[in-house]
């Protein structure tokens, strides 16, 4: 099976040609850097995505803090992750890297803050 | 009137990088003026990831990328003023700003870096018929509402324009529980990054309709739906293809325009293609001592390139402050055959370079082409590309030997050779 795909590991968006005839030996061309083949293999075996969003903050200069999953999580868990985010309210101050949810949607990845928010 | 060596207008990634590099080149008398209540510019509302892979070798979100540069500026104790809007710049570099504590202040600068970003094209610029009900937003405004103010502008959404902000917002609104019914794009291609089409639309089965546009907006008090139609090859809507889509919100993502009112007041010559200034390889405009970088110069899709370009502008501004302008011949860089523009627009023949970076955009989608640079008809540089699109900026770097060849030329031409549309 030969598949065309676009590497989304960075905004370059390289066009990859992926030969997955042998699932144990997936061949990739068209990548600019080594992350391309890694992406292509994962996309065929177990697609993952980073999730970014925002959660409410009380007592801060800004009412919302942006957050992200520390790593990409399985694609099918995106909406479970988002549901859990809605239940969270942080208290200012918030620092980049603060853990917002431990082990989100049971997938072993934490959600962390991506914004500094000082107390109002 | 107060005096400053270097005034930087805008505290987004461009202004921050220019300030950092000016400081590192030895300049200490720097002032950054920022209209918003925090530094970081548009990155504060771009909470998605995809920033900084080239600069930091890791993938950051917008606020994280901004924080890195804000830290650098704070570490150096560079002076900045927030909630301070620059309202005028004269051609002799008097910068006028206002804020609620200082009132109206005039600063006489030796050099000015304009790093004020761009803004979205308003609805008025694209002329859609229909009622003016509530529920029509620019995509960037919606982004700010959702990400910073925590307010969802609607439940059923149609997005006009497939630029990056439109694509990112399609996913963002989906994440927040809205139903995005379609992204409608006038052109037969997207001006957004491929990765955004994959992870913002395809992942959620949101249809992307090329060669379509919105011809009518229904609903008196609140948008109740839009009428879309296919366009012909002259981009004229074909009425027989009209269809109604029920929605309560229309987001417009129809492009960004460099914010250049200030530059015009200072008699800076603007490029009709980019809307930004025409600069030489030091990022200086036609007005001595006024520099431009970042989105105000030309719209970038990658912030890494904004930072890189702006560091150059900061360094060159310091050189100008210390040594004055170079009085030398300039060669204009001409763009033809598919290449719409190139930054810089001009090359100073006296400058000495280890390497020089050119950024450009093409006017259409082309396959299997070679991006070439010629000096008086002789090929100096060529780069083969499997595909080029208007949505992705092309970037080439020439070495000192190649630049020497260019500097001797009467005419430098950048073009796309071979290939098909
Ligand atoms: C929605 C969106 C998504 C993006 N996604 C990505 C991505 O995934 N990856 C990536 O690498 N890049 C991305 N970019 C591109 C990147 O964010 C921009 O190229 C970059 O932010 C431009 O920086 P800038 O400093 O030129 O402009 P800005 O960030 O707009 O900063 C300009 C600053 O100048 C200030 N200003 C303007 N006028 C005045 C005045 N008169 N007085 C005082 N201050 C003033 C403004 O308030 C603002 O803070 C995205 C951009 C947008 C809009
Ligand atoms: S292959 Fe490398 S450079 Fe190309 S899109 Fe993937 S991560 Fe980016």
Coordinates of N, CA and C and ligand atoms in Angstrom, one line a residue, chain A residues 7 9-10 12-14 31-33 35-36, ligand 2:
Chain A
X7 N 3.1 15.5 6.3 CA 3.7 15.5 7.7 C 3.2 16.7 8.4
X9 N 4.1 17.3 11.6 CA 4.9 17.5 12.8 C 5.4 18.9 12.9
X10 N 5.5 19.7 11.8 CA 5.8 21.1 11.9 C 5.2 21.8 10.8
X12 N 6.2 23.1 8.1 CA 6.7 22.9 6.8 C 5.7 22.1 6.0
X13 N 5.1 21.1 6.6 CA 4.1 20.3 5.9 C 4.6 19.6 4.7
X14 N 5.7 18.8 4.9 CA 6.3 18.1 3.8 C 5.3 17.0 3.2
X31 N 10.4 13.5 3.1 CA 10.6 14.2 4.3 C 11.9 15.1 4.3
X32 N 11.8 16.2 5.1 CA 13.0 17.1 5.1 C 13.8 16.8 6.4
X33 N 13.2 16.2 7.4 CA 13.9 15.9 8.6 C 13.5 14.5 9.1
X35 N 11.9 13.6 11.6 CA 10.6 13.5 12.2 C 9.5 13.0 11.3
X36 N 9.8 13.2 10.0 CA 8.8 12.8 8.9 C 8.5 11.3 9.0
Ligands
LIG2 S1 9.4 16.1 7.7 FE1 10.4 17.4 9.2 S2 10.5 19.4 8.2 FE2 9.0 18.2 7.0 S3 7.0 18.7 8.0 FE3 7.8 16.8 9.0 S4 8.8 17.7 10.8 FE4 8.6 19.4 9.4

